[in-house]
Structure formats: C-alpha cells, structure tokens
Tab-separated table of C-alpha atoms in Angstrom:
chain	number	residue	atom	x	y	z
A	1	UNK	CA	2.048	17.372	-20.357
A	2	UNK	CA	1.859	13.709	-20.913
A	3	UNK	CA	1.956	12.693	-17.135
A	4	UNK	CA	-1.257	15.034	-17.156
A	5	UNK	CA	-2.747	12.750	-19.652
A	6	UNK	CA	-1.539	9.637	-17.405
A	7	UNK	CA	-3.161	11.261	-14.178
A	8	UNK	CA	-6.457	11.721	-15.843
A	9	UNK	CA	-6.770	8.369	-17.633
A	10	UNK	CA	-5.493	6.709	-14.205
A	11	UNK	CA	-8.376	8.829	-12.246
A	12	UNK	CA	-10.870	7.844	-14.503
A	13	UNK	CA	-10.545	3.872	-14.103
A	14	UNK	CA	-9.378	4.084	-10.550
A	15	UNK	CA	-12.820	5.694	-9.912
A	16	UNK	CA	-14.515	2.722	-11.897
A	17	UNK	CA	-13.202	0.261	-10.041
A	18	UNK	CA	-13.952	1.683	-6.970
A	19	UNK	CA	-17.374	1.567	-7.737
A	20	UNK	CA	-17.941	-1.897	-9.524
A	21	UNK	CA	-15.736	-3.109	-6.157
A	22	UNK	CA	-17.568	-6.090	-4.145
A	23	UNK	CA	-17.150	-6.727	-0.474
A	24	UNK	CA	-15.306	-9.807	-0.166
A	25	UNK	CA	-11.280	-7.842	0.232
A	26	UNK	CA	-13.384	-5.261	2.319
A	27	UNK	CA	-14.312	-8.177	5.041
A	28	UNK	CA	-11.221	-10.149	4.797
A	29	UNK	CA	-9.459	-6.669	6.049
A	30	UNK	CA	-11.561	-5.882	9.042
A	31	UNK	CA	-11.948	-9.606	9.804
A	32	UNK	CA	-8.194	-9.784	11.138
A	33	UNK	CA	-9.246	-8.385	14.326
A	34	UNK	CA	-12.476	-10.058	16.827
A	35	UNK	CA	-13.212	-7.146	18.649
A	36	UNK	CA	-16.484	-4.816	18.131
A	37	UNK	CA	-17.550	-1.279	19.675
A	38	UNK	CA	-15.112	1.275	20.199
A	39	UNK	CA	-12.603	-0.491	20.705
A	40	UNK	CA	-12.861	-2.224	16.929
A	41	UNK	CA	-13.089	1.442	15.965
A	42	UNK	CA	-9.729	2.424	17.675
A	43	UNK	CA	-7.619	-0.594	16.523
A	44	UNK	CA	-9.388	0.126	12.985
A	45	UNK	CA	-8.167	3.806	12.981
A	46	UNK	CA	-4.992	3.006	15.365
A	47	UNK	CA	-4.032	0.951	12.288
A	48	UNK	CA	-5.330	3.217	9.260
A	49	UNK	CA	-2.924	5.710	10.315
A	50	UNK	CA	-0.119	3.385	10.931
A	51	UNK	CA	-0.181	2.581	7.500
A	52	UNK	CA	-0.767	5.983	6.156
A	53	UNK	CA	1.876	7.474	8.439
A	54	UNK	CA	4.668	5.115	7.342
A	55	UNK	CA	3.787	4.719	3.328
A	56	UNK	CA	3.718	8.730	3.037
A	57	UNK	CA	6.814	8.446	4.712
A	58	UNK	CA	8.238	6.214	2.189
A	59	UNK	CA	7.114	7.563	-0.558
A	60	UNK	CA	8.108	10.760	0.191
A	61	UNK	CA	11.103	9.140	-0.842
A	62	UNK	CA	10.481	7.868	-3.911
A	63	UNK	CA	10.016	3.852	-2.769
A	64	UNK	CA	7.070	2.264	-4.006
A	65	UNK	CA	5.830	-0.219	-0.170
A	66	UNK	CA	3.215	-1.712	0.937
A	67	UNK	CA	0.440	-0.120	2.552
A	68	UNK	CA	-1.432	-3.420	2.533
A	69	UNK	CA	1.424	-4.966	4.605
A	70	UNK	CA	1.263	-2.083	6.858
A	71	UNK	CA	-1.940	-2.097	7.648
A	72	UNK	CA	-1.661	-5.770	8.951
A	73	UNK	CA	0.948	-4.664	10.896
A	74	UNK	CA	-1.083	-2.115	12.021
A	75	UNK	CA	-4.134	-4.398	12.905
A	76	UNK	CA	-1.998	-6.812	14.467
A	77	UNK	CA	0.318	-4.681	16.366
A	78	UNK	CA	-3.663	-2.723	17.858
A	79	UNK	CA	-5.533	-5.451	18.153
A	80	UNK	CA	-3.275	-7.347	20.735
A	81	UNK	CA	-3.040	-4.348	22.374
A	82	UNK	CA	-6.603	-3.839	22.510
A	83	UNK	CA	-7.425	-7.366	23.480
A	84	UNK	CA	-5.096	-9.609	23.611
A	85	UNK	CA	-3.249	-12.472	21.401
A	86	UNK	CA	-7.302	-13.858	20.914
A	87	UNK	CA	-8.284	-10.552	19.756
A	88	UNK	CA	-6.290	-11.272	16.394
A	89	UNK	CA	-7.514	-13.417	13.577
A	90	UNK	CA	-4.022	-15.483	13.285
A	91	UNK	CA	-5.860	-16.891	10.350
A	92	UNK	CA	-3.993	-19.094	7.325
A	93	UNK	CA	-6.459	-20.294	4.448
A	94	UNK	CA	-10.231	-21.487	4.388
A	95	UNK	CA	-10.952	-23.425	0.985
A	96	UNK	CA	-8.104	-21.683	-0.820
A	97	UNK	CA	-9.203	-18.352	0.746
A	98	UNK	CA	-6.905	-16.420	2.914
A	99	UNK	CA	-8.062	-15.466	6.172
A	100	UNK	CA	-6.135	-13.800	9.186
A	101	UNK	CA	-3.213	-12.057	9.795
A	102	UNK	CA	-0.512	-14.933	8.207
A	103	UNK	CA	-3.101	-15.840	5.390
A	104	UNK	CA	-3.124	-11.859	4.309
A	105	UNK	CA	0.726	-12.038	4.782
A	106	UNK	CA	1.216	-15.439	3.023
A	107	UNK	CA	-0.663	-13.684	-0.427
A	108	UNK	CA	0.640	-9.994	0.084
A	109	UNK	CA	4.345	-11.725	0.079
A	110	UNK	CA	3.267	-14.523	-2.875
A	111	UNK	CA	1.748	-12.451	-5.234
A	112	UNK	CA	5.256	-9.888	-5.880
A	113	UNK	CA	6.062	-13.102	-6.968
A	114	UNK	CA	3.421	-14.457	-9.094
A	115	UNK	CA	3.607	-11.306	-10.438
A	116	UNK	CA	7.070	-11.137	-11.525
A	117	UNK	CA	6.579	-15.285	-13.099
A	118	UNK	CA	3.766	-14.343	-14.996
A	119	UNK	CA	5.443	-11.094	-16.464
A	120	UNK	CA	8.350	-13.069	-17.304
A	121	UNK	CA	6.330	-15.486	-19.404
A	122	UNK	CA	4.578	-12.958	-21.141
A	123	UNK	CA	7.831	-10.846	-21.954
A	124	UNK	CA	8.672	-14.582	-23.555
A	125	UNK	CA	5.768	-13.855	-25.804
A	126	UNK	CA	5.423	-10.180	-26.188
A	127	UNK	CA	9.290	-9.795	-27.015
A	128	UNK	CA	9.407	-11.764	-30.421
A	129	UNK	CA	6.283	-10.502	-31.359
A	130	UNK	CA	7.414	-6.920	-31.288
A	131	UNK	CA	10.797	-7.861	-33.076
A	132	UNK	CA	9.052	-9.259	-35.526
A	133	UNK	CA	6.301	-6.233	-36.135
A	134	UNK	CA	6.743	-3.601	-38.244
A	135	UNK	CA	7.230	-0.358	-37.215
A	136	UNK	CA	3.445	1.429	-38.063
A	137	UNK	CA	2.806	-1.886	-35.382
A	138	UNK	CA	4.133	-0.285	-32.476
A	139	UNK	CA	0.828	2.299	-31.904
A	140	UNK	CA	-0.887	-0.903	-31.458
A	141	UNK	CA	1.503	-2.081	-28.538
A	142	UNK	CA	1.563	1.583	-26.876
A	143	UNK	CA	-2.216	1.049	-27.474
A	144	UNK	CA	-2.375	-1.908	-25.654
A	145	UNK	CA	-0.169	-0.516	-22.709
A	146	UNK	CA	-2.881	2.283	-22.587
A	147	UNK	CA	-5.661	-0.497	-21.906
A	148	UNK	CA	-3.607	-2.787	-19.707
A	149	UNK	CA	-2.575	0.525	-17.445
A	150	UNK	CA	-6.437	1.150	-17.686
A	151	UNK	CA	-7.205	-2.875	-16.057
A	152	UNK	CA	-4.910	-2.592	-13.556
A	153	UNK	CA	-6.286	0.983	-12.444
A	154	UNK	CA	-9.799	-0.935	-12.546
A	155	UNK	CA	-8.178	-3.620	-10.398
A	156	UNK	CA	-6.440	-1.283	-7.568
A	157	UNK	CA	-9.378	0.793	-7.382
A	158	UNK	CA	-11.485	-2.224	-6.567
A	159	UNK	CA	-8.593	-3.999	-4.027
A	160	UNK	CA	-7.197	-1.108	-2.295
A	161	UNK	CA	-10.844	0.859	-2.477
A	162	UNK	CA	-12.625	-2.222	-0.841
A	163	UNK	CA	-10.192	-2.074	2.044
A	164	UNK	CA	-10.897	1.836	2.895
A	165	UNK	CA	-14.769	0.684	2.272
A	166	UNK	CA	-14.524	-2.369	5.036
A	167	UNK	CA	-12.755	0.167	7.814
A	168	UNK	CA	-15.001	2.790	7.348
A	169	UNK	CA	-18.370	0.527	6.838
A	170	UNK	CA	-17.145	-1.447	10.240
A	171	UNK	CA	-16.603	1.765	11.858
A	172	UNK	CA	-20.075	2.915	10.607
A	173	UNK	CA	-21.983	0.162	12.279
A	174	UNK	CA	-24.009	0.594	15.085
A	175	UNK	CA	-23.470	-3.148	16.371
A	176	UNK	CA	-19.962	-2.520	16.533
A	177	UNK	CA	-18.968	-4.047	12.955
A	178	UNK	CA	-19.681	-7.597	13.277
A	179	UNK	CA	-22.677	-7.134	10.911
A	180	UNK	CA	-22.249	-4.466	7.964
A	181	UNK	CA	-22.175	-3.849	4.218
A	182	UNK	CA	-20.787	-1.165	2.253
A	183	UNK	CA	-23.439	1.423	1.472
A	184	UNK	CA	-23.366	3.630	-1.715
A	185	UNK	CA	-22.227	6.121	0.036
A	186	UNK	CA	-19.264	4.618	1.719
A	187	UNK	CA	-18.460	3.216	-1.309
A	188	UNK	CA	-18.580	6.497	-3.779
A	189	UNK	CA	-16.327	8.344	-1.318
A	190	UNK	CA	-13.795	5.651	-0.772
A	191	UNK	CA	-13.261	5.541	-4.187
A	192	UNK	CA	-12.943	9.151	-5.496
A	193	UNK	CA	-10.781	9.884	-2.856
A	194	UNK	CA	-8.389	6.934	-3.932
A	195	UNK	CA	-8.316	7.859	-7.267
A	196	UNK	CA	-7.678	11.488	-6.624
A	197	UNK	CA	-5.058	10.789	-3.976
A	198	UNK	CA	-3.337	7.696	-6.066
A	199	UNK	CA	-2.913	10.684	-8.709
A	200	UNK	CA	-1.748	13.365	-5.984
A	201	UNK	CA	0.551	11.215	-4.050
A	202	UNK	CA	2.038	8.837	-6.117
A	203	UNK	CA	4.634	11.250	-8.454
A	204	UNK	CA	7.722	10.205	-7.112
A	205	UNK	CA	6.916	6.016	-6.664
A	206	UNK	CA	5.725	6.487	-10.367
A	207	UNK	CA	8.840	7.656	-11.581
A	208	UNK	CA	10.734	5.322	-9.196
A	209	UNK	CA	9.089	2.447	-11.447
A	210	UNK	CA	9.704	3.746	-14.164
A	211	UNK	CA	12.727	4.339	-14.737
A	212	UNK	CA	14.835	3.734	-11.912
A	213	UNK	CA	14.303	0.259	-12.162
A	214	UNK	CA	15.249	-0.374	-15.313
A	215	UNK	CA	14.578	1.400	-18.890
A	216	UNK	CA	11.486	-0.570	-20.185
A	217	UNK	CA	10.120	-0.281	-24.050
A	218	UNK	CA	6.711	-0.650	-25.037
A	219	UNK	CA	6.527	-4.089	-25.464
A	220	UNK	CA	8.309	-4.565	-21.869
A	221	UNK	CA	5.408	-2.159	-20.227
A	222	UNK	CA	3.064	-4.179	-21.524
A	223	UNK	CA	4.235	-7.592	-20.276
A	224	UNK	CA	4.560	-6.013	-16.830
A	225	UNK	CA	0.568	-4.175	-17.587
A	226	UNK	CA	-0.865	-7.137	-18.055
A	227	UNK	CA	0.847	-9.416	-15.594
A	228	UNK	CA	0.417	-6.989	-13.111
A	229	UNK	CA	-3.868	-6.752	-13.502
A	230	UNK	CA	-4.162	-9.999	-13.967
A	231	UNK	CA	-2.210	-10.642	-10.600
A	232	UNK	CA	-4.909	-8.034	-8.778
A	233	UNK	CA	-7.809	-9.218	-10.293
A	234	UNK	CA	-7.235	-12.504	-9.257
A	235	UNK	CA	-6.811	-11.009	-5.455
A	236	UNK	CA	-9.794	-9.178	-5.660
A	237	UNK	CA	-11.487	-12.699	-6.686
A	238	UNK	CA	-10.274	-14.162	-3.534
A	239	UNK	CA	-10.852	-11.318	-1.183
A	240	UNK	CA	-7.202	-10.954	-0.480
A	241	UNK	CA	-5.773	-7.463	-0.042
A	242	UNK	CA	-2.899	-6.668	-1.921
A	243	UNK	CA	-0.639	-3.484	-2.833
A	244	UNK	CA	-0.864	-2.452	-6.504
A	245	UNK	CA	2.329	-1.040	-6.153
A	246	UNK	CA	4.224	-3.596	-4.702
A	247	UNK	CA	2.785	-5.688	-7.654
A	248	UNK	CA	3.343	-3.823	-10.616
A	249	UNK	CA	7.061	-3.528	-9.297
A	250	UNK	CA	7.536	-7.032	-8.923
A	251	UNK	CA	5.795	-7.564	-12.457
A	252	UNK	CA	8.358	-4.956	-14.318
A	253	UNK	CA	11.132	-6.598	-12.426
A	254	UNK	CA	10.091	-10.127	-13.768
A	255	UNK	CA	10.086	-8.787	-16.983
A	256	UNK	CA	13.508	-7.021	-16.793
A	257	UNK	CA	15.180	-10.389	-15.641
A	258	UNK	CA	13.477	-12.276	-18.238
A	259	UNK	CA	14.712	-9.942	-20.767
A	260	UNK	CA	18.024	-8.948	-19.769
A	261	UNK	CA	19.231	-9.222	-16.356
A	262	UNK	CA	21.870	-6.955	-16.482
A	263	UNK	CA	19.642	-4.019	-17.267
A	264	UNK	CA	17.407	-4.212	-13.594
A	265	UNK	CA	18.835	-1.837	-11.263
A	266	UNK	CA	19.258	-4.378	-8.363
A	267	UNK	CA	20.072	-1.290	-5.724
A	268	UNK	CA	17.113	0.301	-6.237
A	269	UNK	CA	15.141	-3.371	-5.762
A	270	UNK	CA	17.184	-3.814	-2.677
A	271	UNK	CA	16.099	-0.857	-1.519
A	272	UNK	CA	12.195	-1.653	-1.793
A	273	UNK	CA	12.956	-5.012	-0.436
A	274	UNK	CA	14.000	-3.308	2.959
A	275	UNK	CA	11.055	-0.984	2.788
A	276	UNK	CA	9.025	-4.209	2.822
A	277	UNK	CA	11.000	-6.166	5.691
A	278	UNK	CA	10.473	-3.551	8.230
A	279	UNK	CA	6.985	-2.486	7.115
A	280	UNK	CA	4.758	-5.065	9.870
A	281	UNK	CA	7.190	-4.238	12.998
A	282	UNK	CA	7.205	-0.441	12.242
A	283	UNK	CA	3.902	-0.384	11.783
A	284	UNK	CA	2.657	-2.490	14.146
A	285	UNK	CA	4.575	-0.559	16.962
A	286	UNK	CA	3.245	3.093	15.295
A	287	UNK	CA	-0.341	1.544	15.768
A	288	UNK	CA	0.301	0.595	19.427
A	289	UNK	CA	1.170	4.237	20.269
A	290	UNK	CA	-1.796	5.512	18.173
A	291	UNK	CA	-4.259	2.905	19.566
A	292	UNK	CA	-2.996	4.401	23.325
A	293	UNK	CA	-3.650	7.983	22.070
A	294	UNK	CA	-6.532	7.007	20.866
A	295	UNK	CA	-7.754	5.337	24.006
A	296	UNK	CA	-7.103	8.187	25.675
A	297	UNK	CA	-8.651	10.882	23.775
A	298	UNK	CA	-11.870	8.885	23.880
C-alpha cells in the first residue's frame, strides 16, 4: 500500500520533469555519432535497444546499471560500424561541457562519485541534527525525504527524458538529424512513457537500494535525496546524460560510509560495480548485431 503511494508521487514529478526538460542532454546524446539519414536512424535505434536489451536484463535481477553507459556503448559500438572510427564523436570537454563518447563517459563515471562526496557531507550535517531533534521532529525529516524524492524525480525525468526526446526528434527529421528540436509532441510522449515505465519496471532495483545496500533511517534517505538531485540537476545544466539510478546508489552508499562503514553491504556494491564494467563492451557488441539486422531489414 505504501509503495502505491511511492509509484504515484514518483509518476507525478517524473512526468513534470519531462516536460519542463530543455534540449541541451537531448543533443549532447545524439551528437556522439556524425552520421545523418538512415543510417543515423539505424545506429540511433541499433543503440536504443542495446541499452534497453541489457538494463531489462539487469534489472530483471534486481541490479540498479546504467542505461546511460549503455547507450554510449551502444552508439559507439553502431556508429563505427556504420561509418567508421570518424563516424564517432570521440569527444572530451568544450568550455567545461562534455562532448563525445569519453566526455559522456568521463561525467557518467564522475558523478557516482560526486554523488557519494556530497551525500557524505550532508549525512555530516543531517546526522547531528536529527540526534539532536525531538521526536514530533522526525515528520518534518520524512517530510523532507518526500520533497527531495520529489526533486530528484523532477531531475531524472528531465535527464533521462531529454535523451529518449534527442533519439526520437533526430530520427524524426527529415534532413537526417543534423538540424532538429524537440516538438511538443515528442516531448509529452517521451515523458509519460518514462514515468509510467520508471514506475512499472523499476520494483526490484528499488528494493535493491533500499535495503540491500544498507538499512538507511530517515535522516540517512534524506542526505542521499538531496545529494542525489542536486548531482542530476547539475547534469542536466551541463547537458550531460547521466543514470538516476546509478546516482542515487552511489549517493546512499556515500552516506552509509560516512555514517558507519560497517553497515554498507559491500557484496551487493560489488555486484553493481561489475554490472557497470561490462556495460560499454556488452552493449556496444549487442548494437553491432542490431545495427546489421537492422541494415538488413531496411
């Protein structure tokens, strides 16, 4: 009955941020391949798939990964396929902005650990606080995990929405993608169907998080909440694509370490950290089958 309550309030500001989402993640995702016409539109779906393929595969086990990560992979893996090592956007960073295959990797692989700093810090904070508190004080913290769970819904709506928005937008375009925007319409879809299917799919990574990475209180939750939207928002700023997932796990990790060590379940991080390693190869090599299939359908 509560986890009802959960799905709905996460559904709700998923679908917001979808909708107040900007463009910049959206172009820094299709922008890691130069290629236009249909063969932009195979690597693009060659690469989709890849990434949906291998993170429903995870999950189905109960491990929060990256689908960000694999759909670089995926891209990368395609697009030399399709045309070559020049066909991929090796990229790095462009006034502080990441660009290109390594500059997507360099934040998708730094923020886990931003994430888990910043949570640390604010467990420093939160922790005495809450000690301190009385006990009619602690609706106030599960108050304020409510409306930190509700910012970083806003925030993955808007980075992981903007990314389904830039495939399908590029795909859309009758030049081939090198000139689009995200209509309305491309950009209503994209985001009810990622906050129904965040709801749908994500039982088991939810429950993974948790509690079989450590047993958080309120006060913990909240440290890893806020650390964990701040972490997105400031990706979305910079048009990097991130996983939400990958962060929030890294943020309630920091803030199990910076409590009590002991407590973090390191098996179960080890486990996540694997998922992660072999996340680009896999799906890079899924997306080169799918890109042939592809090619020859069409």
């Amino acid at each position: 009955r509560s986890y009802r309550r959960v799905e709905a309030w996460s559904v709700g500001w998923h679908l917001l941020g979808g909708l107040l989402a900007g463009e910049a993640v959206a172009h820094t995702t299709v922008d890691m391949v130069h290629l236009d016409g249909r063969k932009l539109v195979e690597v693009l779906a060659a690469a989709s798939w890849a990434a949906v393929i291998f993170t429903w595969a995870t999950t189905r086990v109960g491990y929060p990964t990256s689908a960000s990560v694999g759909l670089v992979g995926g891209m990368a893996g395609a697009g030399m396929l399709a045309g070559g090592l020049s066909a991929v956007s090796w990229g790095g960073f462009r006034a502080w902005h990441p660009f290109g295959v390594f500059g997507v990797l360099f934040g998708i692989v730094a923020a886990p650990f931003l994430a888990a700093g910043v949570a640390a810090l604010v467990e420093r904070v939160v922790r005495p606080l809450a000690l301190r508190a009385r006990r009619s004080a602690e609706g106030a913290f599960r108050a304020g995990v409510w409306a930190a769970s509700a910012a970083v819904a806003v925030a993955d709506g808007s980075n992981d929405g903007q990314k389904a928005m830039g495939i399908l937008s590029a795909s859309l375009a009758a030049d081939g993608g090198r000139s689009w925007s995200v209509s309305w319409t491309v950009k209503i879809t994209c985001a009810v169907l990622l906050a129904v299917f965040t709801v749908i799919g994500g039982g088991r990574v939810v429950a993974t998080v948790a509690r079989r990475l450590w047993r958080a209180s309120v006060p913990d939750d909240l440290a890893a909440q806020v650390a964990s939207a701040a972490v997105v928002f400031l990706a979305v700023k910079g048009g990097l694509p991130l996983s939400t997932s990958t962060v929030v796990t890294s943020a309630k990790v920091g803030a199990g370490v910076a409590r009590k060590p002991r407590h973090v379940h390191l098996q179960a991080v080890g486990r996540i950290l694997e998922n992660w390693a072999v996340t680009v190869p896999a799906c890079a090599g899924l997306a080169c089958v799918l890109f042939e299939v592809l090619s020859h359908a069409t």
